CSV table of C-alpha atoms in Angstrom, one decimal:
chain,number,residue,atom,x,y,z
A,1259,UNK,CA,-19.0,1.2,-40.5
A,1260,UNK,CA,-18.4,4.5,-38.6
A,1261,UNK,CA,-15.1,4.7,-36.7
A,1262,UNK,CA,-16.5,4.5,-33.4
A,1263,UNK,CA,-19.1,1.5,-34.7
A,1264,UNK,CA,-15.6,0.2,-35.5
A,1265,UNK,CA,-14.4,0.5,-32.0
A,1266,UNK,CA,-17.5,-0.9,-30.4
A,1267,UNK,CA,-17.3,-3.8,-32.8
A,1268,UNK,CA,-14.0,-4.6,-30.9
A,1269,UNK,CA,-14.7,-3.9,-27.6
A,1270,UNK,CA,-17.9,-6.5,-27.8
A,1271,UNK,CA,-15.2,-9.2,-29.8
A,1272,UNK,CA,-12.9,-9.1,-27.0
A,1273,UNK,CA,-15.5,-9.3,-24.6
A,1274,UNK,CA,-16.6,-12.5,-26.2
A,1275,UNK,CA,-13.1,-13.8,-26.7
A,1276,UNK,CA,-12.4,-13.5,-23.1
A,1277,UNK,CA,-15.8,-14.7,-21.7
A,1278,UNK,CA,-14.3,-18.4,-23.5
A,1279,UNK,CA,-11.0,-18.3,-22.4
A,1280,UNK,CA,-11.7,-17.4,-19.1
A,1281,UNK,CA,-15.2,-19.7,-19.4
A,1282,UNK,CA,-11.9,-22.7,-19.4
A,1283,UNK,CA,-9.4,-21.0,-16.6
A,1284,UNK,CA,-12.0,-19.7,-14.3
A,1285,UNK,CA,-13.4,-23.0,-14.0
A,1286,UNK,CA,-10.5,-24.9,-13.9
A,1287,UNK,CA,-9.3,-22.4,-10.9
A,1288,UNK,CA,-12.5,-22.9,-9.4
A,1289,UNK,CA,-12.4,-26.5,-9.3
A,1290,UNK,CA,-8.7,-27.0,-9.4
A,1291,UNK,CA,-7.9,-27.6,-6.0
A,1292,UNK,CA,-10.9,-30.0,-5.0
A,1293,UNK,CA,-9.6,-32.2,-8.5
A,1294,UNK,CA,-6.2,-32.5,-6.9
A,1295,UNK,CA,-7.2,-33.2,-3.9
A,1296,UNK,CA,-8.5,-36.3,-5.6
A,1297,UNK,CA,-5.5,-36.5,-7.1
A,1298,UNK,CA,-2.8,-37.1,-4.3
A,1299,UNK,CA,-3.5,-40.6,-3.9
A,1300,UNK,CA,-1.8,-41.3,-7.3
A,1301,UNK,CA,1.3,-40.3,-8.4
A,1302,UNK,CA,0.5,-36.8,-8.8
A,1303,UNK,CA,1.1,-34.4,-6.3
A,1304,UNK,CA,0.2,-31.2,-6.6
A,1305,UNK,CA,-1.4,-28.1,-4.7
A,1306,UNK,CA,-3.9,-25.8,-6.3
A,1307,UNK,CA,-3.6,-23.3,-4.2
A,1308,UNK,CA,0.2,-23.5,-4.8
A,1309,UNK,CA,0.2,-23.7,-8.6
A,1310,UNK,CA,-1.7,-20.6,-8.7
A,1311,UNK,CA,0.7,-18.7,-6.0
A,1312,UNK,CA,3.7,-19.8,-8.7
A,1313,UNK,CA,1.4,-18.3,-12.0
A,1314,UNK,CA,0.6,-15.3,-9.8
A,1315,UNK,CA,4.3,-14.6,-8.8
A,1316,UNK,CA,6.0,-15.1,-12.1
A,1317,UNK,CA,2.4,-12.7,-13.2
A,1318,UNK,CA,4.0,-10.2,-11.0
A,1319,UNK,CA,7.0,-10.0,-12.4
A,1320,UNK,CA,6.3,-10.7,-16.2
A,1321,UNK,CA,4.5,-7.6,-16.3
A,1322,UNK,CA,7.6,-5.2,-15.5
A,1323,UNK,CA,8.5,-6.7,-19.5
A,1324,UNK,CA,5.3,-7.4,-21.1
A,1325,UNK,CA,4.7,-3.9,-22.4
A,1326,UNK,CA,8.0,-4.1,-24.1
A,1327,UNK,CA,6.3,-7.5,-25.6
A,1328,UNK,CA,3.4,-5.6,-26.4
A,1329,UNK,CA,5.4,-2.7,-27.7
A,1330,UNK,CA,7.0,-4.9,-30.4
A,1331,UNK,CA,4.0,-7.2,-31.7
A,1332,UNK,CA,1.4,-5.5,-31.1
A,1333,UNK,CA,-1.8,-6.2,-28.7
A,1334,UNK,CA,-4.0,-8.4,-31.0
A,1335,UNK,CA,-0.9,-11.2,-31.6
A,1336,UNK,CA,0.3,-10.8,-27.8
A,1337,UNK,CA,-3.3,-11.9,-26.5
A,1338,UNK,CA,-3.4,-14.5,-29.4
A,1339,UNK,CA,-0.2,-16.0,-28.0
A,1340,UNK,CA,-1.4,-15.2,-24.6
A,1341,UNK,CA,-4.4,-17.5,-25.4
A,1342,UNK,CA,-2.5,-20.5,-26.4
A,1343,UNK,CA,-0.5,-20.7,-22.8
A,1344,UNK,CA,-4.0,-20.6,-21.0
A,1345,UNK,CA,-5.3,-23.9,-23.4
A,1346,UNK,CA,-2.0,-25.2,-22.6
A,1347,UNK,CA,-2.2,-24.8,-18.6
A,1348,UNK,CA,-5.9,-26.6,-19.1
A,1349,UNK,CA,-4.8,-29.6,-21.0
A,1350,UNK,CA,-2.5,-30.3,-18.1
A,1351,UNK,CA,-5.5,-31.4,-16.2
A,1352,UNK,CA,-6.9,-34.1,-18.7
A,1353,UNK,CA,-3.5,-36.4,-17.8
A,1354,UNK,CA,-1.9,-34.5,-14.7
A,1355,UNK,CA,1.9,-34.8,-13.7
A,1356,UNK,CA,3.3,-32.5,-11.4
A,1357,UNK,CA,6.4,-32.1,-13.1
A,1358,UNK,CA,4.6,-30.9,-16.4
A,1359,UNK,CA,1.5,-28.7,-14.1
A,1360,UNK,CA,4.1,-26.7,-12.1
A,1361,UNK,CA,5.9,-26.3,-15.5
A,1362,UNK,CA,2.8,-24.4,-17.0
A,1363,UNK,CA,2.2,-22.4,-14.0
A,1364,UNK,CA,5.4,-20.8,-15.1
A,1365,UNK,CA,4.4,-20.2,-18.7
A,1366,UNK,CA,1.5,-19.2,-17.9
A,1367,UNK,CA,2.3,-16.4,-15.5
A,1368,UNK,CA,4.5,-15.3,-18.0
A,1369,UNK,CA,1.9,-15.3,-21.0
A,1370,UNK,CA,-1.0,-14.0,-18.6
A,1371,UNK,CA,1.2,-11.0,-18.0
A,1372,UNK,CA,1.5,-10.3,-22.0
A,1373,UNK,CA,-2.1,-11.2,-22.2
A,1374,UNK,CA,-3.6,-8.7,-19.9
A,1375,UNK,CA,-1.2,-5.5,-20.3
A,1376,UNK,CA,-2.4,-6.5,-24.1
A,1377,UNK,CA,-6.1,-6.2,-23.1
A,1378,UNK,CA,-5.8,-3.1,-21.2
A,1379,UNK,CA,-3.8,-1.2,-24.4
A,1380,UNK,CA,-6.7,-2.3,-26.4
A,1381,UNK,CA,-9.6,-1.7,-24.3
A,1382,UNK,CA,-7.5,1.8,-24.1
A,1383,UNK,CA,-6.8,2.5,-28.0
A,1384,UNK,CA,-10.5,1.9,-29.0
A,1385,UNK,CA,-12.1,4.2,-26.0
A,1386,UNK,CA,-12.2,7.6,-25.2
A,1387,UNK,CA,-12.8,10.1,-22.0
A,1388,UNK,CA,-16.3,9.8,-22.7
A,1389,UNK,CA,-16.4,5.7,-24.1
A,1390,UNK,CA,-14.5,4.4,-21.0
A,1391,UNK,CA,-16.8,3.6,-18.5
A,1392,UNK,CA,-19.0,2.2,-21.1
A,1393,UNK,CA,-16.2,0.1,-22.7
A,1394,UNK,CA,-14.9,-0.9,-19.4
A,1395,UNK,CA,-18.4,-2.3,-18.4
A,1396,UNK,CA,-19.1,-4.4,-21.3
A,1397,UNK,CA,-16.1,-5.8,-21.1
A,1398,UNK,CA,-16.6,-6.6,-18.0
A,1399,UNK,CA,-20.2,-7.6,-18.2
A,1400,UNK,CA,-19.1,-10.3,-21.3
A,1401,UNK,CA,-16.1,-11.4,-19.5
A,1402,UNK,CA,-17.8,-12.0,-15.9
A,1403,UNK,CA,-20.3,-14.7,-18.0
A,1404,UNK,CA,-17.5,-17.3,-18.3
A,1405,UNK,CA,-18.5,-17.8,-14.9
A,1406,UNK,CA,-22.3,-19.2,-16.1
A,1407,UNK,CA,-21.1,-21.9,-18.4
A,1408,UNK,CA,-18.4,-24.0,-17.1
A,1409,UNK,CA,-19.8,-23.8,-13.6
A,1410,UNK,CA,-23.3,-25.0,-14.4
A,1411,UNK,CA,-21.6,-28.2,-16.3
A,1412,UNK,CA,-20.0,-28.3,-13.0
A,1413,UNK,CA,-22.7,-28.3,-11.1
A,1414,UNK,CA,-25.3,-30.5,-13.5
A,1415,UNK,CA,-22.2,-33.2,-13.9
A,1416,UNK,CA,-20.9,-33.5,-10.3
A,1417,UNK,CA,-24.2,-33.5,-8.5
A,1418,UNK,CA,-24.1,-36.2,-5.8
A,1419,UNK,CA,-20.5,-37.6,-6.3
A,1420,UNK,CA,-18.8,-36.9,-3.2
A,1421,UNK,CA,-15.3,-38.0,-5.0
A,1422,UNK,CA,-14.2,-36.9,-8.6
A,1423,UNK,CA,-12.5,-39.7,-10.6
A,1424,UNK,CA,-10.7,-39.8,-13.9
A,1425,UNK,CA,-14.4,-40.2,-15.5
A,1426,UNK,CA,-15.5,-37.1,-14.3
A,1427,UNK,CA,-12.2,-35.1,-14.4
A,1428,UNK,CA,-11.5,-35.9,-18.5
A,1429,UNK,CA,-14.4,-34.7,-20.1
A,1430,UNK,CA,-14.4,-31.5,-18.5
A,1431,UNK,CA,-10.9,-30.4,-19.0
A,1432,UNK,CA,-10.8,-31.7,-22.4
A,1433,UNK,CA,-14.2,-29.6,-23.3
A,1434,UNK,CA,-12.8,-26.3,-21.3
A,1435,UNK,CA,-9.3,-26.7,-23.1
A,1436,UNK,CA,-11.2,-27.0,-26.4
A,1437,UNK,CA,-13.3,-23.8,-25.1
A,1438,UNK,CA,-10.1,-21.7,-24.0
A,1439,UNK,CA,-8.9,-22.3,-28.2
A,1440,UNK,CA,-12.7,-20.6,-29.4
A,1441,UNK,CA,-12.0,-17.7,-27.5
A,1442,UNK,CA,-7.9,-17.3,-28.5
A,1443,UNK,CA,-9.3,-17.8,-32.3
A,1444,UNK,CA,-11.8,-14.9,-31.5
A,1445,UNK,CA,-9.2,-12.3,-31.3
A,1446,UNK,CA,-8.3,-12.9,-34.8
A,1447,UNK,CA,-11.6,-11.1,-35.8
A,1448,UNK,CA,-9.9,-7.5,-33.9
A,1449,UNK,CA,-9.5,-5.5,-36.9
A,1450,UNK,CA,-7.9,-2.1,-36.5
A,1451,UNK,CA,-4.0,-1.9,-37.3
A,1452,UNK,CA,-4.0,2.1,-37.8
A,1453,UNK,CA,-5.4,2.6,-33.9
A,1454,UNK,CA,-3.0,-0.3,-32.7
A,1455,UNK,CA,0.2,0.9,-34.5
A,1456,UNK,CA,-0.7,4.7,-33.4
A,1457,UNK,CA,-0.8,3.1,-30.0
A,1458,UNK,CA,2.2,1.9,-30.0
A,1459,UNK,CA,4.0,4.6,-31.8
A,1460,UNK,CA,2.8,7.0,-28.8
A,1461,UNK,CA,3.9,5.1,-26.2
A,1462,UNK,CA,7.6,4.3,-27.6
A,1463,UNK,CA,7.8,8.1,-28.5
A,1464,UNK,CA,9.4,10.4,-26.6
A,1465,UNK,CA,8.3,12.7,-24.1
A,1466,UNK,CA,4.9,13.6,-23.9
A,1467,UNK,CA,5.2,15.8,-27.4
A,1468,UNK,CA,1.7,15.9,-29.4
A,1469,UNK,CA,2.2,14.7,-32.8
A,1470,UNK,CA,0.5,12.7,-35.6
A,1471,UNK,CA,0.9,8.7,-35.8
A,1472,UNK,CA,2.6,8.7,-39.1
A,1473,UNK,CA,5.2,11.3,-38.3
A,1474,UNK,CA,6.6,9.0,-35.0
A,1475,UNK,CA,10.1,7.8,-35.9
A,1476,UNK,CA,10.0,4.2,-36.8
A,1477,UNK,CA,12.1,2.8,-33.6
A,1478,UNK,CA,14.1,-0.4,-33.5
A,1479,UNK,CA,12.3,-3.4,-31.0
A,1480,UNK,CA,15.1,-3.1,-29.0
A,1481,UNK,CA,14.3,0.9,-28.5
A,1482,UNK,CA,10.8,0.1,-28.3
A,1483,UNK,CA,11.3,-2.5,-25.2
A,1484,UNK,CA,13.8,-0.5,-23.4
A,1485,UNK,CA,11.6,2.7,-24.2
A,1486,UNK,CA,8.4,0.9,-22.5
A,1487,UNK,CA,10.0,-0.4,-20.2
A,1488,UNK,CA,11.6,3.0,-18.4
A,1489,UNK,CA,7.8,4.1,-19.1
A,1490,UNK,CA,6.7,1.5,-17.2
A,1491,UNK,CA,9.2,1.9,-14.1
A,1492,UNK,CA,8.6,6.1,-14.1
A,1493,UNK,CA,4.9,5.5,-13.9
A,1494,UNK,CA,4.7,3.0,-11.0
A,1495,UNK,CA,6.5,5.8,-8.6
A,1496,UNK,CA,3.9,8.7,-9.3
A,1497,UNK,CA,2.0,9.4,-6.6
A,1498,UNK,CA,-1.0,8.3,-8.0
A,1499,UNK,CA,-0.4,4.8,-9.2
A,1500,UNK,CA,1.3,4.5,-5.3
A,1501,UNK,CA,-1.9,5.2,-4.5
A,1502,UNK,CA,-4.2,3.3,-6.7
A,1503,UNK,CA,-1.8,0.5,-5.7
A,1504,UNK,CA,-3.3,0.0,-2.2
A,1505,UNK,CA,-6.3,-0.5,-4.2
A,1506,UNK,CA,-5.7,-2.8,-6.7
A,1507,UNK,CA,-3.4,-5.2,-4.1
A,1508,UNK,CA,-7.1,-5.3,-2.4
A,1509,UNK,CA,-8.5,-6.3,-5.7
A,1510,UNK,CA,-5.6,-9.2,-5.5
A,1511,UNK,CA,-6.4,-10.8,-2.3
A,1512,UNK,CA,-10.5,-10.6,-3.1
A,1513,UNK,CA,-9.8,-12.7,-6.8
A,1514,UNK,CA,-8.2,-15.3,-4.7
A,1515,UNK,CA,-10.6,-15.4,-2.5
A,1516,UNK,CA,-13.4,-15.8,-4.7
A,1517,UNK,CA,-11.8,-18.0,-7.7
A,1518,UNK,CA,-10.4,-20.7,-5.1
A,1519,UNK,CA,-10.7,-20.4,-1.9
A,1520,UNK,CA,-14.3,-20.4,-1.3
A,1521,UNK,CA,-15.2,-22.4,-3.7
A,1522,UNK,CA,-13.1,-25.2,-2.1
A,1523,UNK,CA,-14.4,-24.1,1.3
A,1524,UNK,CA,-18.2,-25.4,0.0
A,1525,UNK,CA,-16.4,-28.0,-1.3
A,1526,UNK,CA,-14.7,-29.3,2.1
A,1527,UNK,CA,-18.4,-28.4,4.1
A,1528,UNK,CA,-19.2,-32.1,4.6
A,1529,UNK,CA,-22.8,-30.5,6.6
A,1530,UNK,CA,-24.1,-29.2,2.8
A,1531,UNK,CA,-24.6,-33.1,2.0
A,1532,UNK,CA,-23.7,-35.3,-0.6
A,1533,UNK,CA,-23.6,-32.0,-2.7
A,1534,UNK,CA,-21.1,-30.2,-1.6
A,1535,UNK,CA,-18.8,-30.5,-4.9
A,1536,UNK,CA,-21.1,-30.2,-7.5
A,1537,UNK,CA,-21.8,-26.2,-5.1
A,1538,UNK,CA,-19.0,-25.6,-6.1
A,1539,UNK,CA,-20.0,-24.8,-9.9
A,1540,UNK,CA,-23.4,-22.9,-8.3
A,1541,UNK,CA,-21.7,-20.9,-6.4
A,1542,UNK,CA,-19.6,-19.8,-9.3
A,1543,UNK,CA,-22.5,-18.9,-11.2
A,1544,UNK,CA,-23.4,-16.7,-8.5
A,1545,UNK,CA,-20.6,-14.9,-8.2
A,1546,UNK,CA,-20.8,-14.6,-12.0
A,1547,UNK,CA,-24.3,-12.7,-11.6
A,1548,UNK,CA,-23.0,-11.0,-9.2
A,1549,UNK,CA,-20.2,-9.9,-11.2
A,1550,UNK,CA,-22.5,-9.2,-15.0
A,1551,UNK,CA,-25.2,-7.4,-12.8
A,1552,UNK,CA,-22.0,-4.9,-11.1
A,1553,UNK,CA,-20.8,-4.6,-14.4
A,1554,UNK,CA,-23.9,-3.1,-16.1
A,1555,UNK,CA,-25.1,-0.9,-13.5
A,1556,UNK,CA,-22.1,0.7,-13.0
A,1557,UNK,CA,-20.4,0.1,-16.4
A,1558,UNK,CA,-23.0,0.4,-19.2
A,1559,UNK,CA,-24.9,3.0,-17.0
A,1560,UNK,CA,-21.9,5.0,-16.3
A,1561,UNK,CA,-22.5,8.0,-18.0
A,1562,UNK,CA,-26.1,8.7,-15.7
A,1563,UNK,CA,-23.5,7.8,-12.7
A,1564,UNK,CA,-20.8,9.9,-13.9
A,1565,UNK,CA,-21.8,13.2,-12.2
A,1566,UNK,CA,-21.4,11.4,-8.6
A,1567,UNK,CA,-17.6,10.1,-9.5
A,1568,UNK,CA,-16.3,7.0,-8.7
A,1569,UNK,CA,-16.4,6.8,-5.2
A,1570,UNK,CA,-19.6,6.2,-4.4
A,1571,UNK,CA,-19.4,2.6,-6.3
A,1572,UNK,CA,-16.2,1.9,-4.9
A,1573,UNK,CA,-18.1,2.4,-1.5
A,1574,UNK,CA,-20.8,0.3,-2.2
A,1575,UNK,CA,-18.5,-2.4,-3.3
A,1576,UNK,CA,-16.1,-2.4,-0.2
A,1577,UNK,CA,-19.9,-2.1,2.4
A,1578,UNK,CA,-21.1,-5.2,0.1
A,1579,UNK,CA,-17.7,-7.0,1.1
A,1580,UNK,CA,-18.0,-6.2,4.2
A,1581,UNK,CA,-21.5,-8.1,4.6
A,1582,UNK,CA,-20.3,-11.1,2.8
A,1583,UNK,CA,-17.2,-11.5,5.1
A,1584,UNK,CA,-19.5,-11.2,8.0
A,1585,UNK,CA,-21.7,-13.9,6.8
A,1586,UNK,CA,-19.3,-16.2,5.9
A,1587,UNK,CA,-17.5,-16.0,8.9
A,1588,UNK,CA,-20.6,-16.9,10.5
A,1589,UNK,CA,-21.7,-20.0,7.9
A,1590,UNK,CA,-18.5,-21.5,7.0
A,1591,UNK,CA,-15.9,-24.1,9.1
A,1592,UNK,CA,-13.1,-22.1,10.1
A,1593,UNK,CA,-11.0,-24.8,9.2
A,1594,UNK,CA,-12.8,-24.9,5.7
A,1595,UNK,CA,-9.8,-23.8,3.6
A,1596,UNK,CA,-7.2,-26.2,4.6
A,1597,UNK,CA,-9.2,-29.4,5.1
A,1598,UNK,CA,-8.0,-33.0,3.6
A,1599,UNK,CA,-9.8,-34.3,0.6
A,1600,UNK,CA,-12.6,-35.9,2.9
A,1601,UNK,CA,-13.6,-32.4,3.9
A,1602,UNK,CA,-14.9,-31.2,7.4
A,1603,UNK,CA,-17.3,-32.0,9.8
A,1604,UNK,CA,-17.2,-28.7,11.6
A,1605,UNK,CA,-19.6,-26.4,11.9
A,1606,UNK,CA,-18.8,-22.4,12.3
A,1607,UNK,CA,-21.9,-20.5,14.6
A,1608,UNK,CA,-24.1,-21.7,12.5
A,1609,UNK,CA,-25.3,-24.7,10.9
A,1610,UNK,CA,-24.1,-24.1,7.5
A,1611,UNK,CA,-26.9,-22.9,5.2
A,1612,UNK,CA,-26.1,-23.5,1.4
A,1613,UNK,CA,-28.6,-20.6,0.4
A,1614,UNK,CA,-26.6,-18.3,2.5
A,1615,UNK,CA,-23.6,-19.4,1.1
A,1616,UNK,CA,-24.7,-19.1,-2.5
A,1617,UNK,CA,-26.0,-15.1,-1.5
A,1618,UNK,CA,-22.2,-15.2,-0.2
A,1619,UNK,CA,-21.5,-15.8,-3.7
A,1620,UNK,CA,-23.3,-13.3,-5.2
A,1621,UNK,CA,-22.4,-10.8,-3.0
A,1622,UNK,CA,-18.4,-11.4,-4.0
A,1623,UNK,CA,-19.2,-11.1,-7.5
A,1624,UNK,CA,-20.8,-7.8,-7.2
A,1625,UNK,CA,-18.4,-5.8,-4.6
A,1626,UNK,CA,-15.6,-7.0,-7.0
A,1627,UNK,CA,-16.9,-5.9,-10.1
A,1628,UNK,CA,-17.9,-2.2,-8.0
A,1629,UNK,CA,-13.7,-2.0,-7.5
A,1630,UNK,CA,-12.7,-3.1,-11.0
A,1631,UNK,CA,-14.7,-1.2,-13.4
A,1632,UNK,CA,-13.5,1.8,-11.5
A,1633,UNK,CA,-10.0,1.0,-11.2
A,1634,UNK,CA,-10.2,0.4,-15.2
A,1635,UNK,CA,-12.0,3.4,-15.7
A,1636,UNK,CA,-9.9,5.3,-13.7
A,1637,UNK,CA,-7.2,4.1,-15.4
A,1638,UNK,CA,-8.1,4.5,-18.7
A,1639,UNK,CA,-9.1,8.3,-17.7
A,1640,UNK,CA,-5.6,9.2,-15.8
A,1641,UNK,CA,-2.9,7.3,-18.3
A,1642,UNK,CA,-4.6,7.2,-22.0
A,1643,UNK,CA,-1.2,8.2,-23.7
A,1644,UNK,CA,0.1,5.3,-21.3
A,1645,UNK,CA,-2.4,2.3,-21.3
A,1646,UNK,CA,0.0,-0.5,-22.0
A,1647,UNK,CA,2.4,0.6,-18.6
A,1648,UNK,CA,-0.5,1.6,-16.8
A,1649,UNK,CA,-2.2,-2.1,-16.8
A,1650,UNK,CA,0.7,-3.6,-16.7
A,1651,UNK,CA,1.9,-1.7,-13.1
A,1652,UNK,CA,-1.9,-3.1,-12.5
A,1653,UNK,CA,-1.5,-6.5,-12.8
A,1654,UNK,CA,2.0,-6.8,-11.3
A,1655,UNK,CA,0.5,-4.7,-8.4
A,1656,UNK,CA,-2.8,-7.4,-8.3
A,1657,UNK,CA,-0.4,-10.6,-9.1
A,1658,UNK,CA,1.7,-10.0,-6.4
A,1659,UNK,CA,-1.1,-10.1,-3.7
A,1660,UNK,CA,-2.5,-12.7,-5.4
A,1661,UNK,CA,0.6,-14.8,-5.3
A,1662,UNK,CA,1.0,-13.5,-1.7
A,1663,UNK,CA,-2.5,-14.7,-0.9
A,1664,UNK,CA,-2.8,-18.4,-2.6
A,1665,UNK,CA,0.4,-19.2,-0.4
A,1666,UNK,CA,-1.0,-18.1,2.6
A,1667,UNK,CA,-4.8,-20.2,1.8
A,1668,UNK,CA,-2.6,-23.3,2.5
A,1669,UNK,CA,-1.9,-22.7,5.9
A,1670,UNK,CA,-4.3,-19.8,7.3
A,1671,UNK,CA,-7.5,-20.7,8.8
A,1672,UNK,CA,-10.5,-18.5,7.1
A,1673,UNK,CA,-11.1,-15.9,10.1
A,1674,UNK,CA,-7.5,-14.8,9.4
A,1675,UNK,CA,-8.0,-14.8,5.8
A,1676,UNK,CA,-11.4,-12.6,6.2
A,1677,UNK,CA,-9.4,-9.9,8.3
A,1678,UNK,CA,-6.8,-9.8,6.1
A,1679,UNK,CA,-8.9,-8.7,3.3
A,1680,UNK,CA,-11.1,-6.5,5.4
A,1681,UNK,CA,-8.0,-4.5,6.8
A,1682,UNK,CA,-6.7,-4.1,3.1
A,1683,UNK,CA,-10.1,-3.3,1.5
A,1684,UNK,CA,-10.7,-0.5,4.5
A,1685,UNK,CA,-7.0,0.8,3.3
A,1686,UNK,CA,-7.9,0.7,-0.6
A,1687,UNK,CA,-11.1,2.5,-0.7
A,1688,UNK,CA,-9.1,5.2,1.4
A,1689,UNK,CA,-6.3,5.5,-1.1
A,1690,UNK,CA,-8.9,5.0,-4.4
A,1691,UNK,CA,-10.7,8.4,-3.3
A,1692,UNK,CA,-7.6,10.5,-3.1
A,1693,UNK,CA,-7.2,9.7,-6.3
A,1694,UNK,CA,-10.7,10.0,-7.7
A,1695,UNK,CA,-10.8,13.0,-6.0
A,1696,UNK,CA,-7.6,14.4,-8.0
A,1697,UNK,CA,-8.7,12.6,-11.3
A,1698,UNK,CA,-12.5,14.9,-10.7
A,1699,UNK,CA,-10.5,17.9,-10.8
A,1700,UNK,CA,-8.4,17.5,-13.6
A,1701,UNK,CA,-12.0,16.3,-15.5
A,1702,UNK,CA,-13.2,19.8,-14.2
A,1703,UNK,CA,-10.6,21.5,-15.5
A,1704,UNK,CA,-10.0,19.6,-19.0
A,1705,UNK,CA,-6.5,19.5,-18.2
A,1706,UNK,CA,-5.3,16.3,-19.9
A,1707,UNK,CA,-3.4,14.1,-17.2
A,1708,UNK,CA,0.5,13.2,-17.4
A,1709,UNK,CA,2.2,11.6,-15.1
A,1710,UNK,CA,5.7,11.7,-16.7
């Protein structure tokens, strides 16, 4: 097998891996809060929205030392171990205590941190300037169809059961936690130490000095985790990754959006009928097509796109927001997000229409895979000698909104939740040209980028 069949190979495995893992936590986030909600009449209580604002703050701030993790064991053992917190966070749910589920928030913001600066080094380490966009969009592509399997279960097994009991709620959490493990014992398969320890080597080295991988000083972990660290910090600043920031904050408030707060707005929508909760799952398998169809067009194709940049996509995305905000403001109860466990009998200015509602769906699947194959392609393109700091400034950047925007889905009613994302989205795709339109001259140029 050719080098670059060998790089392929392991872009398409971690595709796979994280298609099951996140087949178990995108589910469970989709369906978390309506399973609480019948919950809170036992001894249990919990918020969703709240245990996911605690894994996305402690996210944020993970990620300012998960590339000095990463820097010392390397990516393939940091998403292994990574893996095993997010099976962990889903057992929770087969016999829920809130002292235990707000207890694995917290490890798991820590180990999603390690886990995702992890993925970016190694989506990184086996691309190039001319693989990116094509790496970047099957991984996408794979990972986006978690959102087929566990959602269809949901929808087949919950169909007609206006309240989820302890018979419903077991079997599903056991199978997704048993699901989560196939994908962590995936990533055993990743086979390439020379390209993972060169990695590493260049990013603990220092300066920006052009050298081979064997000739790098051998550097204690403490050096290395200082060393990335500092990287880490210096990169944030640039003027670019300031930039990009405004983005990817965007991309923040939109994944809480769509992984659990609309789904539990279809949920609370007592006018869809004795269906609402098992919509839920359907709508998350349209937001998964949504999400695989963005991520070939604009990821596999990417090299046909390539001579009209970025921006155009990110455009599209941010115009096909726009139109799903609209309509949902239209179709869904304004009071939709914050409703009781018996839901909502309101109506917005509209009678709610479930196939507009699943086209909702669809349409937040595919404007949020337009923003992130860019942002990871433009990433991958502006800080290859830096992958591991460069996602990890991205996730603490996206964590932080994310945090930011599960607490506020407890108490805002959805109009102010819509604006809040249209303001931001409006203020990304600003801030994402400037940079595209730096990162197309440096491409014209075939200077190779440095930020530090």
């Amino acid at each position: 097998m050719s080098p670059e069949s060998k790089k392929l190979f392991n872009i398409i495995v971690l595709g796979f891996a994280f298609m099951f893992m996140f087949t178990a936590f995108q589910t469970c986030g989709n369906i978390a809060q309506t399973v609480i909600s019948n919950l809170n009449s036992t001894d249990f209580h919990g918020s969703g929205y709240t245990s996911m604002a605690v894994i996305y703050s402690v996210f944020s701030v993970s990620n300012l030392i998960s590339p000095s993790v990463v820097a010392i064991i390397g990516p393939q053992f940091s998403m292994i171990i990574g893996g095993l917190f997010y099976s962990l966070y889903i057992a929770i749910f087969i016999h829920p205590l809130t002292w235990s589920f707000y207890t694995a928030s917290v490890f798991l913001g820590i180990a999603a941190a390690v886990l995702w600066t992890a993925q970016g080094n190694c989506l990184t380490i086996n691309s190039d300037e001319t693989t990116i966009g094509r790496n970047s969009g099957i991984f996408w592509a794979l990972l986006q169809f978690s959102l087929f399997f566990g959602n269809l279960y949901i929808y087949l097994s919950w169909k007609g059961k206006p309240h989820i009991s302890e018979a419903e709620r077991k079997p599903v959490f056991i199978a997704l936690t048993v699901i989560s493990l196939v994908g962590t014992v995936l990533l055993f398969i990743i086979r390439n130490p020379d390209s993972f320890r060169s990695a590493a080597e260049v990013e603990v080295s220092e300066g920006n000095q052009s050298m081979e991988a064997n000739s790098v000083p051998v550097l204690s972990n403490v050096s290395k985790a200082l060393d990335a660290f500092k990287r880490s910090v210096k990169l944030f600043i640039t003027k670019e990754m300031l930039l990009l920031s405004v983005s990817i904050a965007y991309t923040g408030l939109e994944l809480t959006f769509y992984s659990g707060v609309y789904g539990t707005c279809i949920g609370a929508t007592n006018r869809f009928g004795v269906d609402e909760k098992s919509l839920i799952g359907l709508s998350g398998i349209f937001i998964g097509i949504g999400e695989i169809l963005g991520g070939g067009v604009f990821g596999l194709l990417m090299g046909k796109s390539a001579r009209f940049g970025r921006n155009p996509i990110v455009l599209l995305g941010l115009v096909v927001h726009f139109l799903a905000f609209y309509l949902i403001f239209f179709n869904v109860p304004n009071d939709a997000p914050i409703s009781s466990s018996t839901g909502t009998e309101s109506r917005a200015y509209m009678e709610p229409s479930i196939s507009l509602a699943l086209f909702c769906s669809f349409l937040l699947g595919l404007g949020d895979s337009c923003f992130n194959t860019q942002l990871l392609s433009i990433l991958g393109f502006l800080y290859s000698e830096e992958s591991a700091p460069a996602f990890a400034v991205f996730k603490f950047v996206q964590s932080i909104s994310a945090a930011v925007a599960f607490f506020y889905s407890n108490y805002l009613l959805l109009q102010w939740q819509l604006l809040i994302m249209v303001l931001c989205g409006f203020l990304g795709t600003i801030s994402f040209f400037a940079v595209e339109w730096h990162a197309a001259t440096l491409a014209s140029v075939d200077h190779p980028y440095s930020s530090i």
